[in-house]
Amino acid sequence: MNIYVFYEELRELDKSSEHLNSNIISLISKEMNVSTADIQDITLMKNGMTNRSFRFSYKGKKYIMRIPGEGTDKLINRRNEYSVYQALRGNSITDKVVYMSADNGYKITEYWDDARVCDPFDAKDVKLCMQLLRSFHESKIYVSHTFDLFEQIEFYESLWDGKPSIFIDYFETKEKVLSLKPIIE
């Protein structure tokens, strides 16, 4: 049984229990200014490479709570991420953020039912994404830090401790990315 389904069933059985009021549920309650009892339909989502996430509802509207996984602080600078979201606020470029912590990376966003990634095998889809990317770059939004893709690749590889990548096509993909360096420069 899914642990979050189990959690919902326990909460239904013991509505007066304070033991089921976890720190995360309390954080959602505080930041959204809602009762913990109104946070419903808690469902575990697929864990990402760096985060654990769950979906929940409040008055029929769906949200996602992101909880950074162990070691994420080595991979992602949450203060930089926060400053990017601040710079993008109001531009309809990102997910709709309800709450975000620059300290620990917790994030609550509105859930989009129809969200999907670009299909790299659909030329029309790729063209639309590239048009959006071009307009984004032309918007001249700046932050006080930089992100050097090529330095980050080296940094990520340094964290492997000599172990091979879990991705079969890693080196082929890396070569393709590195071939873009002269164009970017």
Tab-separated table of C-alpha atoms in Angstrom, residues 3-162:
chain	number	residue	atom	x	y	z
A	3	ILE	CA	2.461	5.188	2.336
A	4	TYR	CA	0.496	8.381	1.587
A	5	VAL	CA	-2.734	6.454	0.986
A	6	PHE	CA	-2.055	4.777	4.315
A	7	TYR	CA	-1.487	8.204	5.881
A	8	GLU	CA	-4.830	9.470	4.543
A	9	GLU	CA	-6.625	6.397	5.916
A	10	LEU	CA	-5.006	6.839	9.330
A	11	ARG	CA	-5.962	10.487	9.363
A	12	GLU	CA	-9.572	9.569	8.549
A	13	LEU	CA	-9.681	7.023	11.375
A	14	ASP	CA	-8.242	9.378	13.963
A	15	LYS	CA	-9.322	12.900	13.021
A	16	SER	CA	-8.371	14.300	16.416
A	17	SER	CA	-4.814	12.956	16.300
A	18	GLU	CA	-1.999	15.447	16.526
A	19	HIS	CA	0.523	12.643	15.911
A	20	LEU	CA	-0.258	12.638	12.198
A	21	ASN	CA	0.414	16.358	11.939
A	22	SER	CA	3.952	16.090	10.566
A	23	ASN	CA	6.397	18.968	10.232
A	24	ILE	CA	5.830	19.037	6.463
A	25	ILE	CA	2.040	19.157	6.806
A	26	SER	CA	2.461	21.887	9.437
A	27	LEU	CA	4.704	23.847	7.059
A	28	ILE	CA	2.086	23.631	4.285
A	29	SER	CA	-0.600	24.703	6.749
A	30	LYS	CA	1.452	27.689	7.923
A	31	GLU	CA	2.655	28.889	4.510
A	32	MET	CA	-0.721	28.510	2.815
A	33	ASN	CA	-2.614	29.723	5.889
A	34	VAL	CA	-4.898	26.685	5.901
A	35	SER	CA	-5.953	24.095	8.459
A	36	THR	CA	-4.017	20.817	8.414
A	37	ALA	CA	-7.388	19.051	8.144
A	38	ASP	CA	-8.019	20.857	4.837
A	39	ILE	CA	-4.865	19.400	3.281
A	40	GLN	CA	-6.274	16.368	1.482
A	41	ASP	CA	-5.526	13.687	-1.113
A	42	ILE	CA	-1.844	13.351	-0.271
A	43	THR	CA	-0.229	11.229	-2.977
A	44	LEU	CA	3.422	10.309	-3.394
A	45	MET	CA	4.789	11.281	-6.780
A	46	LYS	CA	7.669	9.622	-8.582
A	47	ASN	CA	10.917	10.493	-6.875
A	48	GLY	CA	13.240	12.535	-9.050
A	49	MET	CA	17.016	12.342	-9.201
A	50	THR	CA	17.389	14.908	-6.435
A	51	ASN	CA	13.968	15.402	-4.838
A	52	ARG	CA	11.044	13.650	-3.243
A	53	SER	CA	7.662	15.153	-4.055
A	54	PHE	CA	4.046	14.608	-3.189
A	55	ARG	CA	0.820	16.034	-4.498
A	56	PHE	CA	-1.936	17.272	-2.233
A	57	SER	CA	-5.193	19.157	-2.563
A	58	TYR	CA	-6.690	22.109	-0.775
A	59	LYS	CA	-10.341	22.884	-1.556
A	60	GLY	CA	-10.146	20.876	-4.772
A	61	LYS	CA	-7.029	22.611	-6.109
A	62	LYS	CA	-3.882	20.477	-6.529
A	63	TYR	CA	-0.389	21.394	-5.368
A	64	ILE	CA	3.055	19.772	-5.272
A	65	MET	CA	5.372	19.813	-2.261
A	66	ARG	CA	9.036	19.304	-3.166
A	67	ILE	CA	11.380	18.035	-0.474
A	68	PRO	CA	15.061	17.984	-1.461
A	69	GLY	CA	16.689	14.583	-1.195
A	70	GLU	CA	19.775	13.706	0.779
A	71	GLY	CA	22.915	15.188	-0.727
A	72	THR	CA	21.005	17.618	-2.938
A	73	ASP	CA	22.829	20.505	-1.307
A	74	LYS	CA	26.014	19.230	-3.016
A	75	LEU	CA	24.365	19.468	-6.438
A	76	ILE	CA	22.096	22.493	-6.263
A	77	ASN	CA	22.716	25.907	-4.747
A	78	ARG	CA	19.255	26.605	-3.312
A	79	ARG	CA	20.008	30.311	-2.764
A	80	ASN	CA	20.854	30.681	-6.462
A	81	GLU	CA	17.734	28.747	-7.407
A	82	TYR	CA	15.662	31.027	-5.179
A	83	SER	CA	17.133	34.166	-6.763
A	84	VAL	CA	16.314	32.802	-10.228
A	85	TYR	CA	12.700	32.234	-9.207
A	86	GLN	CA	12.569	35.767	-7.777
A	87	ALA	CA	13.887	37.202	-11.050
A	88	LEU	CA	11.352	35.194	-13.077
A	89	ARG	CA	8.376	35.981	-10.838
A	90	GLY	CA	5.441	37.361	-12.807
A	91	ASN	CA	6.785	36.283	-16.207
A	92	SER	CA	4.702	33.095	-16.671
A	93	ILE	CA	7.905	31.165	-17.350
A	94	THR	CA	8.008	28.868	-14.325
A	95	ASP	CA	5.667	26.800	-12.263
A	96	LYS	CA	3.405	28.898	-10.001
A	97	VAL	CA	5.252	29.042	-6.698
A	98	VAL	CA	3.230	29.294	-3.508
A	99	TYR	CA	6.197	28.893	-1.142
A	100	MET	CA	9.927	28.425	-1.562
A	101	SER	CA	12.755	28.290	0.963
A	102	ALA	CA	16.204	29.485	-0.063
A	103	ASP	CA	17.583	27.701	3.003
A	104	ASN	CA	16.395	24.125	2.569
A	105	GLY	CA	14.862	24.046	-0.926
A	106	TYR	CA	11.336	23.133	0.154
A	107	LYS	CA	8.904	24.336	-2.489
A	108	ILE	CA	5.128	24.338	-2.882
A	109	THR	CA	3.766	24.933	-6.376
A	110	GLU	CA	0.443	24.691	-8.109
A	111	TYR	CA	-0.002	21.365	-9.897
A	112	TRP	CA	-0.563	21.433	-13.658
A	113	ASP	CA	-2.566	18.454	-14.915
A	114	ASP	CA	-1.482	18.854	-18.534
A	115	ALA	CA	2.212	19.604	-18.023
A	116	ARG	CA	4.642	17.593	-20.115
A	117	VAL	CA	8.196	17.757	-21.408
A	118	CYS	CA	9.111	18.552	-24.991
A	119	ASP	CA	9.020	15.574	-27.340
A	120	PRO	CA	12.503	15.654	-28.940
A	121	PHE	CA	11.232	13.501	-31.831
A	122	ASP	CA	8.432	15.903	-32.764
A	123	ALA	CA	9.850	18.706	-34.950
A	124	LYS	CA	6.857	20.970	-34.278
A	125	ASP	CA	7.251	20.515	-30.513
A	126	VAL	CA	10.995	21.225	-30.656
A	127	LYS	CA	10.414	24.315	-32.811
A	128	LEU	CA	7.878	25.699	-30.321
A	129	CYS	CA	10.268	25.060	-27.434
A	130	MET	CA	13.154	26.738	-29.234
A	131	GLN	CA	10.961	29.774	-29.994
A	132	LEU	CA	10.051	30.001	-26.315
A	133	LEU	CA	13.698	29.607	-25.319
A	134	ARG	CA	14.734	32.368	-27.745
A	135	SER	CA	12.082	34.756	-26.391
A	136	PHE	CA	13.191	33.916	-22.862
A	137	HIS	CA	16.818	34.763	-23.679
A	138	GLU	CA	15.751	37.963	-25.412
A	139	SER	CA	13.852	39.068	-22.283
A	140	LYS	CA	17.180	40.107	-20.682
A	141	ILE	CA	16.383	38.793	-17.198
A	142	TYR	CA	19.519	38.746	-15.053
A	143	VAL	CA	20.589	37.368	-11.686
A	144	SER	CA	23.729	38.128	-9.692
A	145	HIS	CA	25.302	34.695	-10.177
A	146	THR	CA	26.361	32.664	-13.186
A	147	PHE	CA	25.912	29.046	-14.190
A	148	ASP	CA	28.719	27.550	-16.205
A	149	LEU	CA	27.408	24.346	-17.737
A	150	PHE	CA	30.852	22.995	-18.540
A	151	GLU	CA	32.202	23.614	-15.025
A	152	GLN	CA	29.080	21.944	-13.618
A	153	ILE	CA	29.649	18.841	-15.747
A	154	GLU	CA	33.154	18.517	-14.306
A	155	PHE	CA	31.845	19.167	-10.803
A	156	TYR	CA	29.100	16.511	-11.093
A	157	GLU	CA	31.600	13.988	-12.396
A	158	SER	CA	33.916	14.741	-9.453
A	159	LEU	CA	31.133	13.573	-7.114
A	160	TRP	CA	31.086	10.089	-8.663
A	161	ASP	CA	34.266	9.000	-6.859
A	162	GLY	CA	35.482	7.133	-9.956
